[in-house]
mmCIF file of C-alpha atoms in Angstrom:
data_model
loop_
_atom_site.group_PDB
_atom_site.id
_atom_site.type_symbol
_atom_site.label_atom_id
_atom_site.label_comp_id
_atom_site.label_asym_id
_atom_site.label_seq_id
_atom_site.Cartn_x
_atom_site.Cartn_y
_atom_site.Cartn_z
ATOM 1 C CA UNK A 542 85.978 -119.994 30.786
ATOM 2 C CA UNK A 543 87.217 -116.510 29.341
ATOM 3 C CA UNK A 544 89.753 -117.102 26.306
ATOM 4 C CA UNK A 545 93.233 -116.537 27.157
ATOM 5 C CA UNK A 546 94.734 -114.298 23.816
ATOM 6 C CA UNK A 547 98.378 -114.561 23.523
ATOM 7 C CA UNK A 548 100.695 -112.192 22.291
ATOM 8 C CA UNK A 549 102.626 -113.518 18.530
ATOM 9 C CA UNK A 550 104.309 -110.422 17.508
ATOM 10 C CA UNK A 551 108.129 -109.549 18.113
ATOM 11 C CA UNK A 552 107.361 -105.982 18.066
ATOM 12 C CA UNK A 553 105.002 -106.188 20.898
ATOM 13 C CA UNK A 554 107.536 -108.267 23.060
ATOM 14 C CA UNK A 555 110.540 -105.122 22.208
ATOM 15 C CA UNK A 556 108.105 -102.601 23.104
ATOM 16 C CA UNK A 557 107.038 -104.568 26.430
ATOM 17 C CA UNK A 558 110.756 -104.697 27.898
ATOM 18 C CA UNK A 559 110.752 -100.831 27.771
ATOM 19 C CA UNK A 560 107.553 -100.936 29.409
ATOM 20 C CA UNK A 561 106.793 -100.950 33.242
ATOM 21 C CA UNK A 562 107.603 -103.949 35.420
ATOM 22 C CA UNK A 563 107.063 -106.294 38.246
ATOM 23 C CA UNK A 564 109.977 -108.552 39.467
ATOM 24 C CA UNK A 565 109.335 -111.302 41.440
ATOM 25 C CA UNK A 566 111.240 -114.508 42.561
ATOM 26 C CA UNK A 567 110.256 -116.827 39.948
ATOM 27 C CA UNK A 568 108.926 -114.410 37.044
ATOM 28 C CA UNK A 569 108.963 -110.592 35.715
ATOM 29 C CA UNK A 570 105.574 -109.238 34.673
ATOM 30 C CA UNK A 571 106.253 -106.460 31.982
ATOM 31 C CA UNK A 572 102.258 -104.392 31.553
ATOM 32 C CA UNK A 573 101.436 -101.734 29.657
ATOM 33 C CA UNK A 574 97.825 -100.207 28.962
ATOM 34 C CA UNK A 575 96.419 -100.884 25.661
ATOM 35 C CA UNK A 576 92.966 -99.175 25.093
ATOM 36 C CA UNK A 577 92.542 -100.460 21.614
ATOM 37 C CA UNK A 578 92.103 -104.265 23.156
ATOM 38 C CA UNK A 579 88.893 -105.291 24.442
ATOM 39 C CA UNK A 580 90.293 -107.573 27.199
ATOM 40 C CA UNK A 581 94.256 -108.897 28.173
ATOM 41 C CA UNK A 582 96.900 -110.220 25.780
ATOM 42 C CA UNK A 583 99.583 -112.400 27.332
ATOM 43 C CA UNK A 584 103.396 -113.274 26.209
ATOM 44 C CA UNK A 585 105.254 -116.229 27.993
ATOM 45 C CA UNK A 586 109.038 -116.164 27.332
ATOM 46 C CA UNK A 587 112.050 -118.057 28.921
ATOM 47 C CA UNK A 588 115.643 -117.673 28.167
ATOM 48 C CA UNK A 589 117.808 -120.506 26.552
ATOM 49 C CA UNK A 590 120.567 -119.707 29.197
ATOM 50 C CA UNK A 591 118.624 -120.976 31.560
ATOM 51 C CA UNK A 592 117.622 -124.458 30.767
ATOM 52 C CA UNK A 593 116.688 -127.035 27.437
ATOM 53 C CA UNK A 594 113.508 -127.480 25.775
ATOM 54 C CA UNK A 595 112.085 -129.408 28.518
ATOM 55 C CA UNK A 596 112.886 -127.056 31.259
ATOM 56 C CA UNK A 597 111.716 -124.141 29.225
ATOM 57 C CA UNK A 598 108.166 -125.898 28.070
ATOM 58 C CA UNK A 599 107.810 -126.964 31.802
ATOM 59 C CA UNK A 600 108.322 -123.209 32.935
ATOM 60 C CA UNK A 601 106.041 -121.420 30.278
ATOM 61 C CA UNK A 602 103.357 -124.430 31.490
ATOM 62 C CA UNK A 603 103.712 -123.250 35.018
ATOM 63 C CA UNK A 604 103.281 -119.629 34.116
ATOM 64 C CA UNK A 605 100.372 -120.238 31.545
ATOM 65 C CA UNK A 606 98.443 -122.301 34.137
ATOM 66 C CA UNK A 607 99.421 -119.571 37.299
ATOM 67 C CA UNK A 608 97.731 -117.038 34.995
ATOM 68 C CA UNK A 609 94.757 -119.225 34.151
ATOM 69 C CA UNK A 610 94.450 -120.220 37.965
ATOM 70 C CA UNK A 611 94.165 -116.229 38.869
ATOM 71 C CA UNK A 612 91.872 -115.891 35.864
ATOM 72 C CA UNK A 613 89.271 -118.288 37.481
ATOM 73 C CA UNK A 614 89.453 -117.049 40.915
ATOM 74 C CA UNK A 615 87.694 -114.354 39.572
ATOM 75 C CA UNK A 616 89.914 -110.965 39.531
ATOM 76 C CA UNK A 617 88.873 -110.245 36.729
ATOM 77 C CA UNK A 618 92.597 -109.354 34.898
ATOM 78 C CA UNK A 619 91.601 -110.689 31.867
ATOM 79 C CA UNK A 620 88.670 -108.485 31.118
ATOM 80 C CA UNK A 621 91.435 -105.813 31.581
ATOM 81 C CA UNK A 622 92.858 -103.624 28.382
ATOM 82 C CA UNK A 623 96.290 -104.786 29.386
ATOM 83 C CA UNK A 624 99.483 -106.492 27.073
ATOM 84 C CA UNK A 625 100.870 -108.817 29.801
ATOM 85 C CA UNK A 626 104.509 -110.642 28.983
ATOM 86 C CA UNK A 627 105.624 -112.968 31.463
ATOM 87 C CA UNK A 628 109.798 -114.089 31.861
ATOM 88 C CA UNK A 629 110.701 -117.166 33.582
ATOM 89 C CA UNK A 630 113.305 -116.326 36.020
ATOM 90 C CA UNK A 631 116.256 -119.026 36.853
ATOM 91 C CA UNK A 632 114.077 -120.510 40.101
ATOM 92 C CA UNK A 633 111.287 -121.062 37.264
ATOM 93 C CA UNK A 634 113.346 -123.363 35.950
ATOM 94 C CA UNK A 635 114.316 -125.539 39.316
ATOM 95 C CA UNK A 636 112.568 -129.127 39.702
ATOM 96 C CA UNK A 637 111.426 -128.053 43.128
ATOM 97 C CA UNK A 638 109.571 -125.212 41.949
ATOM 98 C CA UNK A 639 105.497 -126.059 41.918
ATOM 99 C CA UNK A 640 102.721 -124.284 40.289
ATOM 100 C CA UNK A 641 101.556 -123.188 43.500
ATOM 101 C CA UNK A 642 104.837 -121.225 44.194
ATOM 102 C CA UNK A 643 104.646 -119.419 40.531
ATOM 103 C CA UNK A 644 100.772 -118.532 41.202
ATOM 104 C CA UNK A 645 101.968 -116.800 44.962
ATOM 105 C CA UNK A 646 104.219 -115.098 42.892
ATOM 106 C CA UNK A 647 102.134 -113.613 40.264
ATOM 107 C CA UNK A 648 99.756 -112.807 42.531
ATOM 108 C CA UNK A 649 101.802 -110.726 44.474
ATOM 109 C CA UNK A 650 103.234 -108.730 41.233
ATOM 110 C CA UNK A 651 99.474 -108.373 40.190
ATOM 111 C CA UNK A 652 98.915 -106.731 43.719
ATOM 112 C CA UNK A 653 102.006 -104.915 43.508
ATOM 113 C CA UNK A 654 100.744 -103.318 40.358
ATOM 114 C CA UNK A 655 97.731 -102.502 41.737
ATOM 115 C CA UNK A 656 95.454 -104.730 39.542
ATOM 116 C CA UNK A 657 93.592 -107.292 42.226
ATOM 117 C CA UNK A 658 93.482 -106.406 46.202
ATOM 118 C CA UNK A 659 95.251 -108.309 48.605
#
C-alpha cells in the first residue's frame, strides 16, 4: 500500500481555504497543485461547532478511510502532485452517516475536479 502523507502545517491549511474547491454533501475538498511534492499530501479537519471529540474523531476516521478506499481502487490520486484538505460537513457528523456514503461523496468531488473518470 502507497503511504498516505498528511498535511501538519497551519500555513498550508490558510493557504488551502483560498484555494479551489469541491463541495459536497458530507465534505469540502480544498486542492491545489504543488509541483515541488512527489505524490499527494492530505489535511482532515472538522469544526468544534459541529460535534465533541467523539463525533469529530469518528468523522476524520470516515474521511481518512474514504480516501484510503479510493486510493486502493486504483485511481491513482495519490501518485498525484496535489495538497488535498478535507472538511467534515454537519451530515459528517450524523450517526446514520456510513463510510460508504462519505466515499460516494468524495468520489464524486474527485470526478468533479477532473482527477479520476466516472
Amino acid at each position: 500500500m502507497e503511504k498516505i502523507f498528511t498535511i501538519k502545517n497551519n500555513a498550508t491549511f490558510t493557504k488551502m481555504y483560498r484555494s479551489k474547491s469541491s463541495a459536497q454533501s458530507t465534505v469540502v475538498v480544498y486542492y491545489k497543485r504543488n509541483y515541488h511534492l512527489t505524490g499527494a499530501s492530505i489535511g482532515i479537519t472538522a469544526s468544534k461547532k459541529l460535534g465533541g471529540a467523539v463525533e469529530r474523531n469518528r468523522a476524520r476516521r470516515l474521511i481518512r478511510e474514504a480516501y484510503r478506499t479510493l486510493v486502493l481502487e486504483g485511481t491513482g490520486i495519490n501518485s498525484e502532485p496535489y495538497y488535498f484538505v478535507f472538511v467534515a460537513r454537519s451530515k459528517c457528523f450524523s450517526k446514520k452517516i456510513r463510510m460508504q456514503d462519505v466515499y460516494a461523496d468524495m468520489k464524486r468531488a474527485f470526478c468533479e475536479i477532473g482527477l479520476i473518470g466516472e
